[in-house]
Short mmCIF file of C-alpha atoms and ligand atoms in Angstrom, two decimals:
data_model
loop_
_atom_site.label_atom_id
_atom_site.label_comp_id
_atom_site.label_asym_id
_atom_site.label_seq_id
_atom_site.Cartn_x
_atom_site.Cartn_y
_atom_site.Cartn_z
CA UNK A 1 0.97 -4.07 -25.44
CA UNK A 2 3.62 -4.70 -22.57
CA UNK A 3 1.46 -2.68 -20.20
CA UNK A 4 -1.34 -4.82 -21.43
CA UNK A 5 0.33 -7.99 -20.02
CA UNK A 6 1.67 -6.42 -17.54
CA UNK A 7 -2.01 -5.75 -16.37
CA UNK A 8 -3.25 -9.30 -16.91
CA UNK A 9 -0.55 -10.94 -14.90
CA UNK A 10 -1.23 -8.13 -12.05
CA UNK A 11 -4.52 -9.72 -12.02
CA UNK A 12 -3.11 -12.41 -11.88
CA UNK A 13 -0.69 -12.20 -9.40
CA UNK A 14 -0.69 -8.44 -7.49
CA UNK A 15 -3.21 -8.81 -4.40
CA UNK A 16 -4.36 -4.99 -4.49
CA UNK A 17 -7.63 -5.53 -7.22
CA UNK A 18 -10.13 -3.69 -7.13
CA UNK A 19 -13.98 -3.06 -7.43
CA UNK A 20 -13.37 -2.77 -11.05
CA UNK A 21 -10.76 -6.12 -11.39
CA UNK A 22 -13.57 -8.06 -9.49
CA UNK A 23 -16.38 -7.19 -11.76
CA UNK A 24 -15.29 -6.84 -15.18
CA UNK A 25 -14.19 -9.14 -17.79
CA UNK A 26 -11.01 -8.84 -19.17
CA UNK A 27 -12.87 -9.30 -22.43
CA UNK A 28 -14.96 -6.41 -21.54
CA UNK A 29 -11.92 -4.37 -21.12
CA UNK A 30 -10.59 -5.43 -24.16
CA UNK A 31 -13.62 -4.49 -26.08
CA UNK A 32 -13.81 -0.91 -23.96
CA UNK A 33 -10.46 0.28 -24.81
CA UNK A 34 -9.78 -1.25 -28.44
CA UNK A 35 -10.46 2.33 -29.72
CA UNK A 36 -8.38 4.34 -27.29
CA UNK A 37 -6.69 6.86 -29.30
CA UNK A 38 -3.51 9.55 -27.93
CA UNK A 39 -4.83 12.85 -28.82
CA UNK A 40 -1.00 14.08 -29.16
CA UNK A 41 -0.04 11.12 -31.43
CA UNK A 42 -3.03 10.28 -33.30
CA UNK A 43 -2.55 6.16 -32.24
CA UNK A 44 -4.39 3.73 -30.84
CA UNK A 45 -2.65 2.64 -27.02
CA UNK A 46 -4.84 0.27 -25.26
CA UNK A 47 -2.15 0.32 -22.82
CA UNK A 48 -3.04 3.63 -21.97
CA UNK A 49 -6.81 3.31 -21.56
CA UNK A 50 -5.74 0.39 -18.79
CA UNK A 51 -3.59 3.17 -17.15
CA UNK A 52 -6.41 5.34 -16.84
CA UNK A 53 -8.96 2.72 -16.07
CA UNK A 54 -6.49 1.90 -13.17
CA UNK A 55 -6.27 5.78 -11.87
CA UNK A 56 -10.19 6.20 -12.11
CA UNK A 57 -11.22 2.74 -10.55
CA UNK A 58 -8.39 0.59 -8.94
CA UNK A 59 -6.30 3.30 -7.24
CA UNK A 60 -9.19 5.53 -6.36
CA UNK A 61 -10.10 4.88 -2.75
CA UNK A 62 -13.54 6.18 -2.76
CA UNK A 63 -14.21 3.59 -5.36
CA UNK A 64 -12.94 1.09 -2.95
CA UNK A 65 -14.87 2.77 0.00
CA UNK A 66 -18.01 2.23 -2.19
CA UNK A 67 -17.80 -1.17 -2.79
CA UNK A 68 -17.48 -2.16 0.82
CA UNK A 69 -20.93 -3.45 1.07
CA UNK A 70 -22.90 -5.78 3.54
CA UNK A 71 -23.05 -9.96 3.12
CA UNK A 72 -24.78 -10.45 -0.53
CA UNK A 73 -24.51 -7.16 -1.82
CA UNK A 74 -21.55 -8.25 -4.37
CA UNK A 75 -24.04 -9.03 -6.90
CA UNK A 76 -25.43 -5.07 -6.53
CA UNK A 77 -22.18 -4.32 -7.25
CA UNK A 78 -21.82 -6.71 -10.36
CA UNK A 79 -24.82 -5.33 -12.03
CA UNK A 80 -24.23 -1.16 -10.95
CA UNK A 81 -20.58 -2.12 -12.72
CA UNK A 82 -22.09 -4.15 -15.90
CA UNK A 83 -25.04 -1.29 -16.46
CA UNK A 84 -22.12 1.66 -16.46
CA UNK A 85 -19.25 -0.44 -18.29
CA UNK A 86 -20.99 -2.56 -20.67
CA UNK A 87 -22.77 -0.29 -22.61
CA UNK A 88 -19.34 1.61 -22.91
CA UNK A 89 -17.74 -1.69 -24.24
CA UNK A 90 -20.53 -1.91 -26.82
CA UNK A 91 -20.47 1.44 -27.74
CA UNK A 92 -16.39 1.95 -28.07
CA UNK A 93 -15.66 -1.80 -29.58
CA UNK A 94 -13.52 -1.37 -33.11
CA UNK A 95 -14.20 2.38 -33.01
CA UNK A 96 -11.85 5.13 -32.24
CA UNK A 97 -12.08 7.51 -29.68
CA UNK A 98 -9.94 10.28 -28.03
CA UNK A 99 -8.10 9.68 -25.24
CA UNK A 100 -10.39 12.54 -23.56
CA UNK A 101 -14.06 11.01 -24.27
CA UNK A 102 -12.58 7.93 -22.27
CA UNK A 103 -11.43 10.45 -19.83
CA UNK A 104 -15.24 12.06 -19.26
CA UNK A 105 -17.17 8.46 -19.83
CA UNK A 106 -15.35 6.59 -17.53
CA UNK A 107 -14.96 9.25 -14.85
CA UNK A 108 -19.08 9.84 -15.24
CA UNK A 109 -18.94 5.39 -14.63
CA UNK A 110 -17.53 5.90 -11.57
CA UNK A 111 -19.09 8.23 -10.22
CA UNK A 112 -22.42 6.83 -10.98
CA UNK A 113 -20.75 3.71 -9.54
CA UNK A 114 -19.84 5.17 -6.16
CA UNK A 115 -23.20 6.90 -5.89
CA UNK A 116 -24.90 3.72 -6.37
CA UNK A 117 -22.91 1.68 -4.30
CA UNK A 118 -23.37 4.13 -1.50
CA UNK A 119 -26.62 3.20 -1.42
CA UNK A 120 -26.48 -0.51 -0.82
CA UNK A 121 -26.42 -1.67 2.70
CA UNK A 122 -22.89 -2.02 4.74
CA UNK A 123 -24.43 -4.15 7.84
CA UNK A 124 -22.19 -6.84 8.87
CA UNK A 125 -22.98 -10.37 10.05
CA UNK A 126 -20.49 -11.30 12.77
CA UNK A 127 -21.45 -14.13 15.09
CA UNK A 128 -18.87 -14.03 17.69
CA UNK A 129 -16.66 -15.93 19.06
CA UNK A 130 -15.34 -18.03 16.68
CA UNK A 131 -15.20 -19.04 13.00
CA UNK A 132 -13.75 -18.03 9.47
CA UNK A 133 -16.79 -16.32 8.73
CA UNK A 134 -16.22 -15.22 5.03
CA UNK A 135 -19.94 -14.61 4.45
CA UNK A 136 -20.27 -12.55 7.26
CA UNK A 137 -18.19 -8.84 6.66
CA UNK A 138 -18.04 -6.64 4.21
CA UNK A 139 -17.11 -7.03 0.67
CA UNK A 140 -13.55 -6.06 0.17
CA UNK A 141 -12.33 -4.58 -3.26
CA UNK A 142 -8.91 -5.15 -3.11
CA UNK A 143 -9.39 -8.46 -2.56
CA UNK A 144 -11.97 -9.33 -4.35
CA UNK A 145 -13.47 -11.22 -1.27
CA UNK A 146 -15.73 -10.32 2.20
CA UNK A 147 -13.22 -9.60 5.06
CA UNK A 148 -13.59 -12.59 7.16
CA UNK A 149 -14.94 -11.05 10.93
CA UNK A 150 -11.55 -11.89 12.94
CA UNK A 151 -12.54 -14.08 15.18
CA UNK A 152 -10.22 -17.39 16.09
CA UNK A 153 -10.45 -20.59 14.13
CA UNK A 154 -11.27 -22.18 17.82
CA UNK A 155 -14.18 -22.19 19.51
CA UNK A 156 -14.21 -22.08 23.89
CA UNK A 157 -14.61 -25.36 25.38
CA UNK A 158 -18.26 -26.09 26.24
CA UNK A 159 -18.10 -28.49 29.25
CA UNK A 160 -20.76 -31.77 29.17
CA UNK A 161 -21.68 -33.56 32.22
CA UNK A 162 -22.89 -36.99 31.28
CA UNK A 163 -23.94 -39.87 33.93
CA UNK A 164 -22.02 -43.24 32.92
CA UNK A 165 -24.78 -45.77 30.33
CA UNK A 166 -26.64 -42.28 29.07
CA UNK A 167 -26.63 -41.13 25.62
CA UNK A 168 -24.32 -38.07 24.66
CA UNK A 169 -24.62 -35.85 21.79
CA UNK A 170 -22.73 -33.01 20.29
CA UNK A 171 -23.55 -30.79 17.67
CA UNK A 172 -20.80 -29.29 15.21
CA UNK A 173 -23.58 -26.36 14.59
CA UNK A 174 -22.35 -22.16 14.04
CA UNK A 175 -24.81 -19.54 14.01
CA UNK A 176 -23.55 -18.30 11.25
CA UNK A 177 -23.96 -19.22 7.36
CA UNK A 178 -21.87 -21.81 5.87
CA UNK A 179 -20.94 -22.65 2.22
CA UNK A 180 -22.48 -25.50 0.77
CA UNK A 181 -19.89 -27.77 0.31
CA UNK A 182 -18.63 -28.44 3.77
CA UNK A 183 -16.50 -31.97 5.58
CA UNK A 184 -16.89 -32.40 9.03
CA UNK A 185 -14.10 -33.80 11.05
CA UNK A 186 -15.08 -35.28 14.43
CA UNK A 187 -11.76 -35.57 16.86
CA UNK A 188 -11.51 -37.05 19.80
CA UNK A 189 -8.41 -36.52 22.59
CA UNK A 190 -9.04 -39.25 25.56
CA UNK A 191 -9.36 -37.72 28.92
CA UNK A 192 -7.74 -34.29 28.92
CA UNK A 193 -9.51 -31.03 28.50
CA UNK A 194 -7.28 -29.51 25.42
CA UNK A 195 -7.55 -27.73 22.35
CA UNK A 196 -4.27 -28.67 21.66
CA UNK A 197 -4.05 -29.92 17.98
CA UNK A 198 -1.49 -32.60 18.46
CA UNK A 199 -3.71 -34.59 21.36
CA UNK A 200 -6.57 -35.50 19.12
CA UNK A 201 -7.42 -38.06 17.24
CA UNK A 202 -9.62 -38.73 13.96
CA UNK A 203 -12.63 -39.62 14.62
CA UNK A 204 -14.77 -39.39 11.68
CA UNK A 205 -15.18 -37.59 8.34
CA UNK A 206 -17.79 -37.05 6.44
CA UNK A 207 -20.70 -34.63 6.44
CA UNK A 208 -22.44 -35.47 10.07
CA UNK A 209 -23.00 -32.88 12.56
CA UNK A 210 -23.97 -34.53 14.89
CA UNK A 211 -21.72 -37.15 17.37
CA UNK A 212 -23.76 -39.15 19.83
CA UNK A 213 -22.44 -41.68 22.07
CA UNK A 214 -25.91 -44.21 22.76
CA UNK A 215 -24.47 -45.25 26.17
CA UNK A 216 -21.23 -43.17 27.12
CA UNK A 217 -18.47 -44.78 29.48
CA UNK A 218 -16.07 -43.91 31.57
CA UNK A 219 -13.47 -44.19 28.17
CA UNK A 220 -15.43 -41.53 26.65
CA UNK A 221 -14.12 -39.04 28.83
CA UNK A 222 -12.54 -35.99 27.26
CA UNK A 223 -12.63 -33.37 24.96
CA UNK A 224 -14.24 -33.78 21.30
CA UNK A 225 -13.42 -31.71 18.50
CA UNK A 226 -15.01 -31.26 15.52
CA UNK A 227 -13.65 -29.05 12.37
CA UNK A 228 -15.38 -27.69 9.57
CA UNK A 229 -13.41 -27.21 6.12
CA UNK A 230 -14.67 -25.96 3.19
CA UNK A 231 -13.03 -27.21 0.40
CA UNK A 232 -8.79 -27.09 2.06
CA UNK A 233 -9.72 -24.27 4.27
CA UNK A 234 -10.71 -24.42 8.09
CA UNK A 235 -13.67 -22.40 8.64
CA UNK A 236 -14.52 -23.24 12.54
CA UNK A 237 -13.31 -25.34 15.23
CA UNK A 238 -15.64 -26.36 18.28
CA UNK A 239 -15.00 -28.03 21.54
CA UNK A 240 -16.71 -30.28 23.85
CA UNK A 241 -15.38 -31.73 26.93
CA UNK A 242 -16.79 -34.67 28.20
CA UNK A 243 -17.08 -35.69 32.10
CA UNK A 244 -18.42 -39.17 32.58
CA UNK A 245 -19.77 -39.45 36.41
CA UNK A 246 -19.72 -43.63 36.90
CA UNK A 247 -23.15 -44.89 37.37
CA UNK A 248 -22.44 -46.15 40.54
CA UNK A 249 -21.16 -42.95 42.22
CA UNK A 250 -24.59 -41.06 40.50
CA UNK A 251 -26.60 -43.70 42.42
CA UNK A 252 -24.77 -42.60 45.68
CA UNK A 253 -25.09 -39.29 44.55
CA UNK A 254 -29.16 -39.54 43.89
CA UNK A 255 -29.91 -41.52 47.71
CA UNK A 256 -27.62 -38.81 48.92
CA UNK A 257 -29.57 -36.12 47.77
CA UNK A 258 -33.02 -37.97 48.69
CA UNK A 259 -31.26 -38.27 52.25
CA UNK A 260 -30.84 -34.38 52.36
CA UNK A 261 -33.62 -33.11 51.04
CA UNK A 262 -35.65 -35.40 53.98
CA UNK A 263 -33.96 -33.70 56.10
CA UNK A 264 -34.26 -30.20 57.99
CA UNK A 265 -32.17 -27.20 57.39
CA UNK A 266 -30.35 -28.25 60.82
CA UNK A 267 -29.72 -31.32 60.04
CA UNK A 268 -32.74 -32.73 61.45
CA UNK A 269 -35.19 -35.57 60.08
CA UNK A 270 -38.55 -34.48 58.74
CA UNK A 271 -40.73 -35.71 61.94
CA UNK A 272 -43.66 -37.76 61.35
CA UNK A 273 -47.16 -36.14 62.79
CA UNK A 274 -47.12 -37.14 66.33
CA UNK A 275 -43.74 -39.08 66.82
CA UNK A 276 -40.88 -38.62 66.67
CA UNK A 277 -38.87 -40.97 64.45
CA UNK A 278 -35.27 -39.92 65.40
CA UNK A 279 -35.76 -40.84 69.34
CA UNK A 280 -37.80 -44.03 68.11
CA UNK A 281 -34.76 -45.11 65.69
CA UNK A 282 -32.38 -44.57 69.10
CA UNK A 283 -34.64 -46.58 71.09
CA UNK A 284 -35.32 -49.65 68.58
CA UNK A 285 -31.81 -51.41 69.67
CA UNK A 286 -32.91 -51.18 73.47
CA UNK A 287 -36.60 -52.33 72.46
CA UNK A 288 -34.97 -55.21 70.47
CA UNK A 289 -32.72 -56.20 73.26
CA UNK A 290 -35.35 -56.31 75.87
CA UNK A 291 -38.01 -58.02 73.91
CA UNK A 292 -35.22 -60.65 73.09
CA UNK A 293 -34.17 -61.10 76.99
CA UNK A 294 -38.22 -61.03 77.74
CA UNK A 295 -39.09 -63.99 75.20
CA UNK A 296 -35.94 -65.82 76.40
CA UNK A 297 -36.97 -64.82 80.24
CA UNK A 298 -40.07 -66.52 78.93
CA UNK A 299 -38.97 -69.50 77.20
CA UNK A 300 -36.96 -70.64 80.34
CA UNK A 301 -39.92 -70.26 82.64
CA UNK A 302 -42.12 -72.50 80.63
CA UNK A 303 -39.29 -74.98 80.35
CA UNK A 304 -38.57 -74.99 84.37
CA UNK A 305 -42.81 -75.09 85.02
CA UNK A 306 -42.54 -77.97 82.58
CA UNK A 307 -39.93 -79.82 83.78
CA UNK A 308 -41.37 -79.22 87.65
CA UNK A 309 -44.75 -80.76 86.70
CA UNK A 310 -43.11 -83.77 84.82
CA UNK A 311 -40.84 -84.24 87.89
CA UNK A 312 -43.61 -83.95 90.61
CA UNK A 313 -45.94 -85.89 88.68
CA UNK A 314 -42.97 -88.89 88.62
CA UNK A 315 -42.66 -88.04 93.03
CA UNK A 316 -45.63 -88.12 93.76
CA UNK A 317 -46.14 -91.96 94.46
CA UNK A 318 -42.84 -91.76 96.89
CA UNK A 319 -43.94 -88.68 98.44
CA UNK A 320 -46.83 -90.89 99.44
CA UNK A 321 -44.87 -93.80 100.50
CA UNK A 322 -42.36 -91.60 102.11
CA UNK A 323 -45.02 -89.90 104.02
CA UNK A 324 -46.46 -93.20 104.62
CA UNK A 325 -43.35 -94.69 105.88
CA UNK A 326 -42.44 -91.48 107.87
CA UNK A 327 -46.46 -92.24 109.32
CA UNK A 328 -45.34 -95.94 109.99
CA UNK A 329 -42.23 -95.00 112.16
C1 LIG B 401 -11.65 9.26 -6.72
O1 LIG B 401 -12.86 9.31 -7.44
C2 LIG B 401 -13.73 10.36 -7.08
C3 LIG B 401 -15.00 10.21 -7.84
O2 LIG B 401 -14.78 9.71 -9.13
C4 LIG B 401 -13.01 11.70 -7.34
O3 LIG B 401 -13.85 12.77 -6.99
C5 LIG B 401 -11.72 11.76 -6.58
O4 LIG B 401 -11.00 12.94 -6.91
C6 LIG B 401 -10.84 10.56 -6.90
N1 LIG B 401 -9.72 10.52 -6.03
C7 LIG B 401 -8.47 10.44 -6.48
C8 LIG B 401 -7.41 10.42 -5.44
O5 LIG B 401 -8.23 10.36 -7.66
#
């Protein structure tokens, strides 16, 4: 019995399992090698029938090879596992058997257990670059789990160039398949481009994927991380840096590149059909000046013709007189 418990807290505690410890009940087990009986002794050992159930399944590393199927197929393997060892349960439950018809049955089990899993697909779903992706490997029978693909937690910095007043929005979205009961953490580290840890701040929780910003200013600036957990464990980390261009500097920007494209590859304004603009634009301030010194050329002409008539018209009497006093002498 001490190799019994010995086996239930290896479950328990050792990390090598295998295709067998993942599928079958301990129950099951239980049931499968009540009956086991040492042909030398003539007794019952269920200790012993774990032994061999360890040599034939948990040790044996085509058994493990078998099992390392593609994303899903665990549940092939459940049922290939349940149609070779359940029936055996049934059939051996509260009835002795030698030590040597376990031998044959079990061996035939796994056989028709590796054959079978052979069979199921092994295709892998790894989105790189990033992400715990448990779903996406193969199923591992030693642990019981699907090898995650390797990739790190952290995703590369996408860079976001966003005009100061406009709306931003980031999406915390993988390509690859996520459990169902996922928190989304939305971080936020003013300014600096980082994916350092310790820079951010908390942003929100809760089950969002998407952060938008309706009108984004120049505080928003920075990078923006957002973390997916499942349950206590991390699954992906993505990062989005932020570069707010002020509003006033994009409206410089926009004239400027109106300005360019009017002009010519060499610099030159677009000319208009039959002018040319650029000598007319260097000739307005000499056009303005002489108009000007025309009109004022002008408006001192009429002034002095005005004030010549208004002074003759006064004269004219004396003129007379004069001439008629220059007549008299
Ligand atoms: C593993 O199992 C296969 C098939 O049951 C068998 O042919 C092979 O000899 C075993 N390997 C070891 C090391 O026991």
């Amino acid at each position: 019995m001490l190799w019994t418990f010995l086996w239930f807290v290896g479950l328990l505690w050792h990390p090598s399992l295998s295709c067998y410890q993942c599928f079958v009940d301990v129950e099951d087990s239980l049931r499968l090698c009540w009956g086991y009986v040492l042909t030398q002794y003539h007794v019952r050992n269920v200790d012993e029938c774990f032994r061999l159930l360890d040599r034939i399944f948990n040790l044996n590393q085509t058994v493990i090879e078998a099992g390392r199927v593609g994303k899903g197929f665990d549940t092939n393997l459940q049922q290939i596992l349940d149609a070779e060892i359940l029936p055996l349960a049934e059939e051996f439950d509260q009835k002795l058997n030698d030590e040597m018809v376990y031998e044959t049955r079990l061996q035939t089990a796994a056989d028709n257990f590796i054959a079978a899993a052979s069979k199921l697909p092994r295709v892998s779903g790894c989105f790189p670059p990033c992400g715990f992706q448990i779903l996406g490997a193969v199923y591992n029978c030693i642990t019981c789990l699907y090898d995650s693909c390797e990739f790190p937690l952290d995703c590369p910095v996408e860079e976001i160039d966003i005009t100061e007043n406009s709306r931003s929005r980031m999406w915390c979205k993988v390509p690859f398949d996520l459990p169902n009961d996922v928190e989304v953490i939305w971080r936020f580290a003013e300014e600096v481009k980082t994916q350092e840890m310790d820079q951010f701040k908390e942003v929100t929780a809760g089950v969002d994927t998407l952060y938008s910003i309706p009108s984004t200013s120049l505080h928003h600036q920075g990078t923006y991380q957002c973390e997916i957990f499942s349950g206590s464990r991390s699954i992906v980390r993505l990062y989005y840096y932020i570069s707010v261009t002020p509003q006033l500097v994009a409206g410089h920007t926009e004239l400027q590149e109106i300005f360019d494209l009017s002009l010519l590859p060499g610099g030159q304004l677009l000319p208009a059909p039959g002018a040319s603009p650029r000598s007319f634009l260097l000739l307005l301030p000499s056009l303005l000046t002489t108009c000007l010194t025309f009109s004022l050329l002008l408006l001192f002409l009429s002034l002095w013709v005005l004030i010549w008539m208004l002074k003759s018209e006064h004269n004219h009497p004396a003129e007379d007189s004069d001439e008629e006093e220059d007549l008299d002498v």
